[in-house]
Coordinates of C-alpha atoms in Angstrom, one line a residue:
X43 CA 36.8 8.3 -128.8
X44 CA 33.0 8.0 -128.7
X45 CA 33.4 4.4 -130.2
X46 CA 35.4 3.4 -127.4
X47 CA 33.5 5.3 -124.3
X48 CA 30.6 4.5 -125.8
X49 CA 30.5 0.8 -124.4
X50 CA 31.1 2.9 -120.4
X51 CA 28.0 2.1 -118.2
X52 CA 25.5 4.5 -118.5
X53 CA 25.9 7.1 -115.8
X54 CA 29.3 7.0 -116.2
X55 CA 30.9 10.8 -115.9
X56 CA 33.7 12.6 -114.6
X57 CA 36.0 10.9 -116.9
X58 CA 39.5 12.2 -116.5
X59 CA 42.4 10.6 -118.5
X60 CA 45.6 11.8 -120.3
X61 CA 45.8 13.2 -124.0
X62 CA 48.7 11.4 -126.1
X63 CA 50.8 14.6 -127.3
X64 CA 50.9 16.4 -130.4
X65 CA 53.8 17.3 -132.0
X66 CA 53.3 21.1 -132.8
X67 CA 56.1 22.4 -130.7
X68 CA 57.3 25.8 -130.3
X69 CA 60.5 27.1 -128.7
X70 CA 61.5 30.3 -126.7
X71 CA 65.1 31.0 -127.2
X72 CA 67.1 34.4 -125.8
X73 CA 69.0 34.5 -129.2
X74 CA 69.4 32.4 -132.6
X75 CA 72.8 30.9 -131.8
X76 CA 70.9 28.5 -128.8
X77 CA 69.5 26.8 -132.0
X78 CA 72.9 26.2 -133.3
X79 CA 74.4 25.8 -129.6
X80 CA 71.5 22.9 -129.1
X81 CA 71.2 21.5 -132.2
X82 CA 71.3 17.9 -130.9
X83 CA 68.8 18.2 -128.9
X84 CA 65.9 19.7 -131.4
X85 CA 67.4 17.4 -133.6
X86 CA 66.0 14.3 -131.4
X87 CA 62.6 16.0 -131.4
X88 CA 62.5 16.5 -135.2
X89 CA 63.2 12.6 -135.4
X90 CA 60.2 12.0 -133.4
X91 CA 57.8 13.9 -135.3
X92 CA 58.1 17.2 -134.1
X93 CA 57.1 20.4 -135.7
X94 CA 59.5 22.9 -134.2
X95 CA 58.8 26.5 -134.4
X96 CA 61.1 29.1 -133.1
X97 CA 60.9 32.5 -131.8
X98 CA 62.9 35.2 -129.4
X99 CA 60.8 35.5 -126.6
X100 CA 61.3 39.4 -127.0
X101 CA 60.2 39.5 -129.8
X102 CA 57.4 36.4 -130.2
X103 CA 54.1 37.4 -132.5
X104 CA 52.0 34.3 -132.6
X105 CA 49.7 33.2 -129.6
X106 CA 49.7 29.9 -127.8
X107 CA 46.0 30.2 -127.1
X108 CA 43.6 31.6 -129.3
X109 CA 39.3 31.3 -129.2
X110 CA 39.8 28.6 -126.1
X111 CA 42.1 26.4 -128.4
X112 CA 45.7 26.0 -128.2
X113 CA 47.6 26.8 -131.4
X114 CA 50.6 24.5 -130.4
X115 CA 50.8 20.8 -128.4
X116 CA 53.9 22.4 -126.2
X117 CA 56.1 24.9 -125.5
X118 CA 60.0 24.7 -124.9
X119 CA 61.3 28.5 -122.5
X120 CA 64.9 27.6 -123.6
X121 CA 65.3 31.9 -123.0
X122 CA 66.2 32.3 -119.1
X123 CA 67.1 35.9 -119.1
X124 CA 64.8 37.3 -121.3
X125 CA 62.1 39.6 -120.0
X126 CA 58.5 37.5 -120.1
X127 CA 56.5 40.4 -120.7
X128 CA 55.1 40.4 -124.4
X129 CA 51.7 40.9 -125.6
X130 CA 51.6 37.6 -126.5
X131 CA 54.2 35.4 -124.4
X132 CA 53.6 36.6 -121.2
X133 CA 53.2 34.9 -117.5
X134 CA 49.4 34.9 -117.7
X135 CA 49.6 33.6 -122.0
X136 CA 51.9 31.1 -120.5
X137 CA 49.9 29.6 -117.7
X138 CA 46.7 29.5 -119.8
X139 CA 48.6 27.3 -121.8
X140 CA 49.0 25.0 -119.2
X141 CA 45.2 25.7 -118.4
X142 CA 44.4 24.4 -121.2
X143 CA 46.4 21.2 -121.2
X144 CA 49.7 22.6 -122.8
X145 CA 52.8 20.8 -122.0
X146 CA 56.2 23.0 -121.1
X147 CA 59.4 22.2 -120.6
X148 CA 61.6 24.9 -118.9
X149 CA 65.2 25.1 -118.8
X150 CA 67.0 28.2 -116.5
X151 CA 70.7 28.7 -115.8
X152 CA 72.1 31.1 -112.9
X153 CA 71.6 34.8 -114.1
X154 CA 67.6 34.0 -115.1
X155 CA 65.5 37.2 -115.4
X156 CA 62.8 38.0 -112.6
X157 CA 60.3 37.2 -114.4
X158 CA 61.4 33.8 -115.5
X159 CA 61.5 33.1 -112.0
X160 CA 58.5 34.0 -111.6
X161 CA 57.3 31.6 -114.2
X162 CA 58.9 28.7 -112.0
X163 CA 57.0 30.0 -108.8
X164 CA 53.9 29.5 -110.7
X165 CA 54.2 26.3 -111.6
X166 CA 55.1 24.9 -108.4
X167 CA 59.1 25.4 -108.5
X168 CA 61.1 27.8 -106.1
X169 CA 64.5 28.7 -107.8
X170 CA 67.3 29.3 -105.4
X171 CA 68.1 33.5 -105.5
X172 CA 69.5 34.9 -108.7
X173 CA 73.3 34.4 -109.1
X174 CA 73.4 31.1 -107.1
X175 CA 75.2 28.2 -108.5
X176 CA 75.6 24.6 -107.6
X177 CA 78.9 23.5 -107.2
X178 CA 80.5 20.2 -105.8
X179 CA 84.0 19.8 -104.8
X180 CA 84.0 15.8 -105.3
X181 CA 81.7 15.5 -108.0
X182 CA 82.7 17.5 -111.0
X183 CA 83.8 17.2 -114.1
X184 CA 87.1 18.5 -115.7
X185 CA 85.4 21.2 -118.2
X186 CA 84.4 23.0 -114.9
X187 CA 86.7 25.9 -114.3
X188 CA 89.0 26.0 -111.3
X189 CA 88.3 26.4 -108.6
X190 CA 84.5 26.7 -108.8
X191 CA 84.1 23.2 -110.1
X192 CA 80.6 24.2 -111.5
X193 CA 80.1 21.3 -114.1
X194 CA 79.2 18.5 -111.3
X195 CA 78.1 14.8 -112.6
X196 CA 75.6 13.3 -110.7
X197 CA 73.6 10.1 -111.0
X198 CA 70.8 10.4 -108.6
X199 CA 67.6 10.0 -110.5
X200 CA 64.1 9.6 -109.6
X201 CA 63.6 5.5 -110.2
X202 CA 60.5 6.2 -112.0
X203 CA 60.5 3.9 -115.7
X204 CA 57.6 6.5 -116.8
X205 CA 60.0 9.7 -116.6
X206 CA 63.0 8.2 -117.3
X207 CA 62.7 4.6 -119.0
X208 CA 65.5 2.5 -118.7
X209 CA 68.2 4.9 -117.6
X210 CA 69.8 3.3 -114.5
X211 CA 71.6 4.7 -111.6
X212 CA 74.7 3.5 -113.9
X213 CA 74.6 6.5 -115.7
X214 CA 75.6 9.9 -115.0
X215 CA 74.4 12.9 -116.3
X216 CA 76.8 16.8 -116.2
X217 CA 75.1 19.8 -114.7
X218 CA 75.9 23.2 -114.7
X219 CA 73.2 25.8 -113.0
X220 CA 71.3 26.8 -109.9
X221 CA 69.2 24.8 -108.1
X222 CA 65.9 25.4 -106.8
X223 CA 63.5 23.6 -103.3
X224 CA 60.1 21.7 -104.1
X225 CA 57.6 21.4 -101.4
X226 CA 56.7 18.0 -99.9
X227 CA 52.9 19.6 -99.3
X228 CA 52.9 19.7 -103.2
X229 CA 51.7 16.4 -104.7
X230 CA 52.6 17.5 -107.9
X231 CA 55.3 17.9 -108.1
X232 CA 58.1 15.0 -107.9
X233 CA 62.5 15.5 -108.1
X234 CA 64.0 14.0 -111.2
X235 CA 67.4 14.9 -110.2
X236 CA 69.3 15.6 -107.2
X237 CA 73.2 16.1 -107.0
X238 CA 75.3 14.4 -104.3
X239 CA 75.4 14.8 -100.7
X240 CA 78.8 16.9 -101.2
X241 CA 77.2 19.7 -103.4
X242 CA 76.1 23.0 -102.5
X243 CA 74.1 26.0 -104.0
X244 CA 76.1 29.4 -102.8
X245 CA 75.4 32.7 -103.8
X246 CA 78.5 35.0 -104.3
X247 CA 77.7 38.8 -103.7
X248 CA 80.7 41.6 -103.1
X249 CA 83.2 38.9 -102.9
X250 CA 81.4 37.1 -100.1
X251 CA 80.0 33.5 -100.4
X252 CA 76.8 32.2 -99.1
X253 CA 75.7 29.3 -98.6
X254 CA 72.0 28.6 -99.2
X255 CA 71.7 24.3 -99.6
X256 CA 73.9 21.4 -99.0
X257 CA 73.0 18.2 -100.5
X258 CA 69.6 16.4 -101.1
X259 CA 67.9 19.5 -100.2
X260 CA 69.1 20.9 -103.4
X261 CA 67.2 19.4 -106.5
X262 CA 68.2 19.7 -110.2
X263 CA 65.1 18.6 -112.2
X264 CA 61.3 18.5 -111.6
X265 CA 58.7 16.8 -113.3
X266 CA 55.0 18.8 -112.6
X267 CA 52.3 17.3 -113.7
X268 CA 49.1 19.7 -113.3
X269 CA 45.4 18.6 -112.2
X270 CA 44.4 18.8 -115.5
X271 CA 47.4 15.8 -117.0
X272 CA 48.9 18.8 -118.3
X273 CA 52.7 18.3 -117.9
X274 CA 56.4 21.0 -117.2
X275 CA 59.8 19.8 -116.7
X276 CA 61.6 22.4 -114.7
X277 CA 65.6 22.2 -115.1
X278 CA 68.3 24.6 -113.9
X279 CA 70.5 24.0 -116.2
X280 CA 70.2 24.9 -119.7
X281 CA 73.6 23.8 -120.6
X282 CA 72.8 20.0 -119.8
X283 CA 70.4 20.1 -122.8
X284 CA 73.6 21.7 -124.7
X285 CA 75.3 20.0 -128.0
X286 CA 78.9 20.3 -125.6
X287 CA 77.3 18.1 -122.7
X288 CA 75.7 15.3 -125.3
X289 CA 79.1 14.9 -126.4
X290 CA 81.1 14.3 -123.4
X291 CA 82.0 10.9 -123.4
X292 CA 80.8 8.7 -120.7
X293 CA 77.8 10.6 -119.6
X294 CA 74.5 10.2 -120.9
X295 CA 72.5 14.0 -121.2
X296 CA 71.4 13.0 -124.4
X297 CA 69.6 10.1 -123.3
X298 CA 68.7 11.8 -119.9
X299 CA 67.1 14.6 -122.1
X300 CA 65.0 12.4 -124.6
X301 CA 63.4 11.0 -122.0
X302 CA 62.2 13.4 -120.0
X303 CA 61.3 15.1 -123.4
X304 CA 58.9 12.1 -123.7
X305 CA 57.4 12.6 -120.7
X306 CA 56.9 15.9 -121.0
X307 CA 55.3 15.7 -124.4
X308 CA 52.9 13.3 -123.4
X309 CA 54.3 10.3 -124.9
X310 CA 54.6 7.9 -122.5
X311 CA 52.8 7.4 -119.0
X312 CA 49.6 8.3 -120.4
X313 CA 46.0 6.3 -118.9
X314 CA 42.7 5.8 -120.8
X315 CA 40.0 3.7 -119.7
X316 CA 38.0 1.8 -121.2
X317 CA 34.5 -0.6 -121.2
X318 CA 33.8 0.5 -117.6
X319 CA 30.7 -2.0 -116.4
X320 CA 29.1 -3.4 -113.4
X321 CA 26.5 -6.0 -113.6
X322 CA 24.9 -8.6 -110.7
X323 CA 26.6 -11.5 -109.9
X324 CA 24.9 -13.7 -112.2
X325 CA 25.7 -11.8 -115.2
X326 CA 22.3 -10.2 -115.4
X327 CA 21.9 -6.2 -115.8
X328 CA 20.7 -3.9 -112.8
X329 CA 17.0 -2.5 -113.1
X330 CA 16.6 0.7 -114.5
X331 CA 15.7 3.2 -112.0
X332 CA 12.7 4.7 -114.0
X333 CA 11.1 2.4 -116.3
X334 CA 8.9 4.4 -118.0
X335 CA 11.5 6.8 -119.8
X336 CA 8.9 8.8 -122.0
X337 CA 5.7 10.8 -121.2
X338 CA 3.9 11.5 -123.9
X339 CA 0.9 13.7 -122.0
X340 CA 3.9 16.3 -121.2
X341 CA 5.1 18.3 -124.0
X342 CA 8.2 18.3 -125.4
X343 CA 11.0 20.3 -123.3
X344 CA 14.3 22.4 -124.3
X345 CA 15.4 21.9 -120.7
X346 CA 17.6 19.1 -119.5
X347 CA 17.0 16.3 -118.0
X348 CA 16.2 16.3 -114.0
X349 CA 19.2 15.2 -111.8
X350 CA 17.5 11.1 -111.8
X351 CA 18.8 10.2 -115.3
X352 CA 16.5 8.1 -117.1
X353 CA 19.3 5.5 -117.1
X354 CA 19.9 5.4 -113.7
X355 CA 20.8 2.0 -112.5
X356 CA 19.5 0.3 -109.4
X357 CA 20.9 -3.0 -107.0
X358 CA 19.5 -4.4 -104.1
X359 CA 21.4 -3.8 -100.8
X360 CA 23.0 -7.2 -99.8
X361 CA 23.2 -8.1 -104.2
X362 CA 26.3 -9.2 -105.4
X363 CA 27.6 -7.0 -107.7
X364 CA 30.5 -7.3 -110.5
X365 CA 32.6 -4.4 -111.4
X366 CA 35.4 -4.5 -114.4
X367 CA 36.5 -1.3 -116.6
X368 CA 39.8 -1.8 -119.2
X369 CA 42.9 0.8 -118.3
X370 CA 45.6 1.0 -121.6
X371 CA 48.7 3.1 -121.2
X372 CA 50.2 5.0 -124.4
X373 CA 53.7 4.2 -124.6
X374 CA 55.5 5.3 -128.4
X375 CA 58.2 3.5 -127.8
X376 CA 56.1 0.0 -127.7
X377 CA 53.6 1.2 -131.2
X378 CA 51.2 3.0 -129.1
X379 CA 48.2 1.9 -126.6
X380 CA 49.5 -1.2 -124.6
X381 CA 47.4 -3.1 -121.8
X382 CA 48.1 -1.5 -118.2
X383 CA 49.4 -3.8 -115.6
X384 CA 49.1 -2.5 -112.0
X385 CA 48.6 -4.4 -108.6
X386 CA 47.5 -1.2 -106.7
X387 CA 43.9 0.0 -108.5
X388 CA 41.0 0.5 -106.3
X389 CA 38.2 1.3 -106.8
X390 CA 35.5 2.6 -104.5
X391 CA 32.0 2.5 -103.8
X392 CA 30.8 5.7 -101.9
X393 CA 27.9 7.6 -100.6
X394 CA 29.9 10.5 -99.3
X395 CA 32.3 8.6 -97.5
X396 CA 33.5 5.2 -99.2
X397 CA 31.5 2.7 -98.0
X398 CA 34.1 -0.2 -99.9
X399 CA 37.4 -0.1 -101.1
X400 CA 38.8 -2.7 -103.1
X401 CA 41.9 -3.8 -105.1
X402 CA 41.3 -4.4 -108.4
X403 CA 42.1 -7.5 -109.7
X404 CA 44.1 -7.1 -113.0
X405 CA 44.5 -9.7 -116.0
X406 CA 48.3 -7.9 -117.5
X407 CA 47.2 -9.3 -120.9
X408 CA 44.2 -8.1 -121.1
X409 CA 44.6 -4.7 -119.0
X410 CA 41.2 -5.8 -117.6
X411 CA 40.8 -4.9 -113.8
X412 CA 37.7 -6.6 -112.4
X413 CA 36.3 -7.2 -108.6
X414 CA 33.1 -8.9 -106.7
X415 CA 31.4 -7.4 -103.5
X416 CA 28.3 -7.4 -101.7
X417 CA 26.1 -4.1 -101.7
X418 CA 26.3 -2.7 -98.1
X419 CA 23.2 -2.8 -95.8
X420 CA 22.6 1.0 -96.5
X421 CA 20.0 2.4 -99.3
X422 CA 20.6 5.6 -101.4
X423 CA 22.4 7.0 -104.5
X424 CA 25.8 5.8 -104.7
X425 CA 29.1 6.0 -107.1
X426 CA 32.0 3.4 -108.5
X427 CA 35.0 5.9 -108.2
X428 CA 38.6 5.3 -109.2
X429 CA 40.7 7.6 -108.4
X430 CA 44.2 6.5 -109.5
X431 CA 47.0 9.1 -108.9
X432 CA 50.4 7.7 -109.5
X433 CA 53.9 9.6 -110.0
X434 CA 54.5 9.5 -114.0
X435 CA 51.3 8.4 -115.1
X436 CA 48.3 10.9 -115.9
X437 CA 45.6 11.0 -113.2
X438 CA 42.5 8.3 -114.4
X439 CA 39.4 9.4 -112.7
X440 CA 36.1 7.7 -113.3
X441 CA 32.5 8.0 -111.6
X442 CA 30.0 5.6 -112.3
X443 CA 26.0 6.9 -110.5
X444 CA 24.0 3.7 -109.2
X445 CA 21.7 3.7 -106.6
X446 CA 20.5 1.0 -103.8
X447 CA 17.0 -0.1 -102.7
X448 CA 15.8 -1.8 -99.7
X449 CA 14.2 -5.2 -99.8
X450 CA 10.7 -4.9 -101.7
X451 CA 7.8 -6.2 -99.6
X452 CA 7.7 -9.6 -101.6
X453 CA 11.4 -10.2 -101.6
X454 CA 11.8 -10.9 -97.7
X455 CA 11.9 -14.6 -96.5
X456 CA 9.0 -16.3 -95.5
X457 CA 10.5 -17.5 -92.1
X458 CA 13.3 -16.0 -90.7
X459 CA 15.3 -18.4 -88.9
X460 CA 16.6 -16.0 -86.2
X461 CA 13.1 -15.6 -85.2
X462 CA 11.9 -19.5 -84.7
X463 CA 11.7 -18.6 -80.8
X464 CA 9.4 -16.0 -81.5
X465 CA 7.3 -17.9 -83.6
X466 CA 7.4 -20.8 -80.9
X467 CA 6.2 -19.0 -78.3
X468 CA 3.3 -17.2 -80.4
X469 CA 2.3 -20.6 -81.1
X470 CA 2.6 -22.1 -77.5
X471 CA 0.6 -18.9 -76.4
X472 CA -1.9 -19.7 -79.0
X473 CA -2.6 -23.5 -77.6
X474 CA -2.1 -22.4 -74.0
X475 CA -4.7 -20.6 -74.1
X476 CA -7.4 -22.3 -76.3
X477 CA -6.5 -25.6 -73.9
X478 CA -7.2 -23.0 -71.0
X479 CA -10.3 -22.3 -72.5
X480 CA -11.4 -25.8 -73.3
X481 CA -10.7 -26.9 -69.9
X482 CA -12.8 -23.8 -68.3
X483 CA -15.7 -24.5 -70.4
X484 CA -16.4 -28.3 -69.7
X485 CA -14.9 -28.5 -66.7
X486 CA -17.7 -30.4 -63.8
X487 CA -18.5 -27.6 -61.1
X488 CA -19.0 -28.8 -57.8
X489 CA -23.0 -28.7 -57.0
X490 CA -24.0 -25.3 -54.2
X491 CA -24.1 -26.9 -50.6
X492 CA -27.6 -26.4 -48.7
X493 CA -26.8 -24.7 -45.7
X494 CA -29.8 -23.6 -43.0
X495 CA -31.1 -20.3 -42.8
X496 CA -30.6 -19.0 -39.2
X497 CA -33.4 -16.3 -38.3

């Protein structure tokens, strides 16, 4: 890593990119026979690489965080009714973990404990009440049992190729669980799954049915992904993960599963950048902002720096600038760090508000985004910012400190053509004025008359 930021421009801070995934994995479960009961799917994880490590969430006695370092890469809750409440898996151990870039993937069913749902809350998802179920009438399967028709099939997906890869919307996937609400204030959080417009989520207490959701307010999956790239799939359905669901022919849960398991675990959708620079137009390097960078009649200081780095950069207002940084995007399914294509980078140039904003320009081959602009008109300390937030892909955010000058005294034009009327009439006043005086001077004056003087 410091090979590869180490060719950034100076000044550059504020880096924030993803983290390609470990593979240290540990697993919540409510009791031993949800390892046997989901074989299939641990089994896909151990193919990829995975570590797995698996507790009762009772009864768990190893930490997730320990000395400000996490002890594993992610953390599977497959252990909806259990009681969250142990010294060391707990709500709070949970969310540190998250705090400190863990990745989670959650998986609930109808009768989840409070404090599982609770869990949810936190991370951004709001669970329908304990005890509800989703059911569809016209979407179901055959395994469901009459007449709640509680196995439904449903094939709206999020069309996003970084959750879900190449699954289509010719696939269909079986669900059996509740269903919770996300918030369309919360950027963070984006639907995977939705059932059809026929299901419901109802709530049956003393006989009586309630109705909660109909239709596309009712979501199945959520992908979360947290401000610090740290990622949680939320799904309602534990069963869907299930070895009896990957086996039902003509549905794809296995698939659906492994790749939102990649997402999750960081192994796909994930943004570095790279060789971020900005030169003048002409190729040449901006000044340095002090060019005397040691003074040796001060002694030598354990404090830091003052705010004007010594590498501060420094354009001309009106200077043409160049601008160019390399984006990659980890992808395990393509051998690792691939070139990022995108049409929709910007980048801007701000002193407190953006003063430019400009698409990028991107070479897909290459992953090399580049743009040319003029400095604006305005002086002062200013910043290259990216800030490139897209649904699936970790957050890339980049600030790069220059600053802008005025004009220096000997860098003005000589004439200005704007002023040539100015300079005309300075110049027309000017021999007005010594031809007035010429003619004044030598100018014949008229000899004084003789008149009489009268007494």
């Amino acid at each position: 890593c410091i090979d590869r930021c180490g060719a950034n421009a100076p000044a550059t801070t504020g880096i924030l990119e993803g983290k390609v995934g470990g593979k240290k994995t540990v697993v919540l479960l409510d009791s031993l026979s949800t390892k046997i009961s989901h074989s299939y799917f641990f089994d896909v994880l151990t193919k990829r690489g995975h570590q797995i490590s698996f507790f009762l969430a009772e009864s768990v006695d190893s930490e997730l965080v320990k000395f400000g370092e996490i002890l594993y890469h992610n953390l599977i809750v497959f252990s909806p009714r259990s009681k969250l409440d142990s010294d060391f898996m707990n709500l709070s151990a949970i969310l540190d973990f998250v705090d400190f870039g863990g990745n989670v993937l959650i998986a609930g069913q109808s009768n989840m404990s409070k404090s599982f749902k609770n869990l949810c809350a936190n991370v951004g998802v709001d669970f329908d009440p304990i005890g509800s179920e989703v059911l569809d009438h016209f979407n179901h399967e055959s395994l469901s049992s009459e007449p709640k028709h509680d196995i439904i099939r449903t094939n709206r997906f999020l069309e996003n190729k970084y959750i879900l890869g190449d699954l289509t919307k010719n696939a269909s996937v079986l669900f059996r669980g509740i269903g919770h609400t996300n918030y369309e204030e919360n950027i963070l959080v984006s639907s995977v799954l939705k059932p059809s417009d026929k299901a419901y989520s109802t709530l049956t207490k003393k006989g009586a049915s309630t109705i909660t959701k109909v239709g596309s307010d009712i979501v199945l999956v959520s992908a979360i992904q947290s401000r610090n790239n740290a990622r949680i799939i939320v799904s309602g359905s534990l069963d869907m993960f299930s070895n009896k669901f990957f086996q039902a022919k003509g549905f794809r849960n296995k698939d659906f599963c492994s790749e939102i398991s990649k997402w999750v675990f960081a192994e796909r959708g994930v943004l570095r950048a790279s060789n971020v620079n900005h030169t003048k137009g002409d190729g040449t390097l901006a000044e340095l902002l002090l060019k005397q960078k040691t003074r040796l009649d001060l002694p030598q200081s354990l404090f830091p720096e003052p705010e004007i780095a010594k590498n501060s950069q420094v354009y001309r207002i009106g200077e043409t600038i160049d601008y160019s940084l390399k984006v990659e995007e980890y992808d395990a399914d393509k051998g690792g760090w691939v070139p990022f294509a995108a049409s929709d980078l910007q980048v801007e140039f701000v002193m407190l508000d953006p003063f430019e904003r400009i698409t990028l320009s991107n070479d897909p081959q290459s992953g090399i985004f580049s743009t040319t602009f003029t400095a604006p008109d305005k002086y002062g300390i200013f910043k290259f910012r990216i800030m490139y937030r897209r649904v699936g892909l970790t957050v890339l955010l980049i600030n790069t400190q220059v600053s802008l000058r005025p004009y220096k005294h000997n860098e003005h034009e000589r004439f200005i053509p704007s002023a040539y009327p100015y300079y005309f009439s300075v110049f027309s006043i000017m021999i007005g004025f010594f031809v007035f005086i010429y003619s004044f001077i030598n100018a014949a004056c008229d000899p004084p008359s003789k008149t009489k003087k009268i007494d």
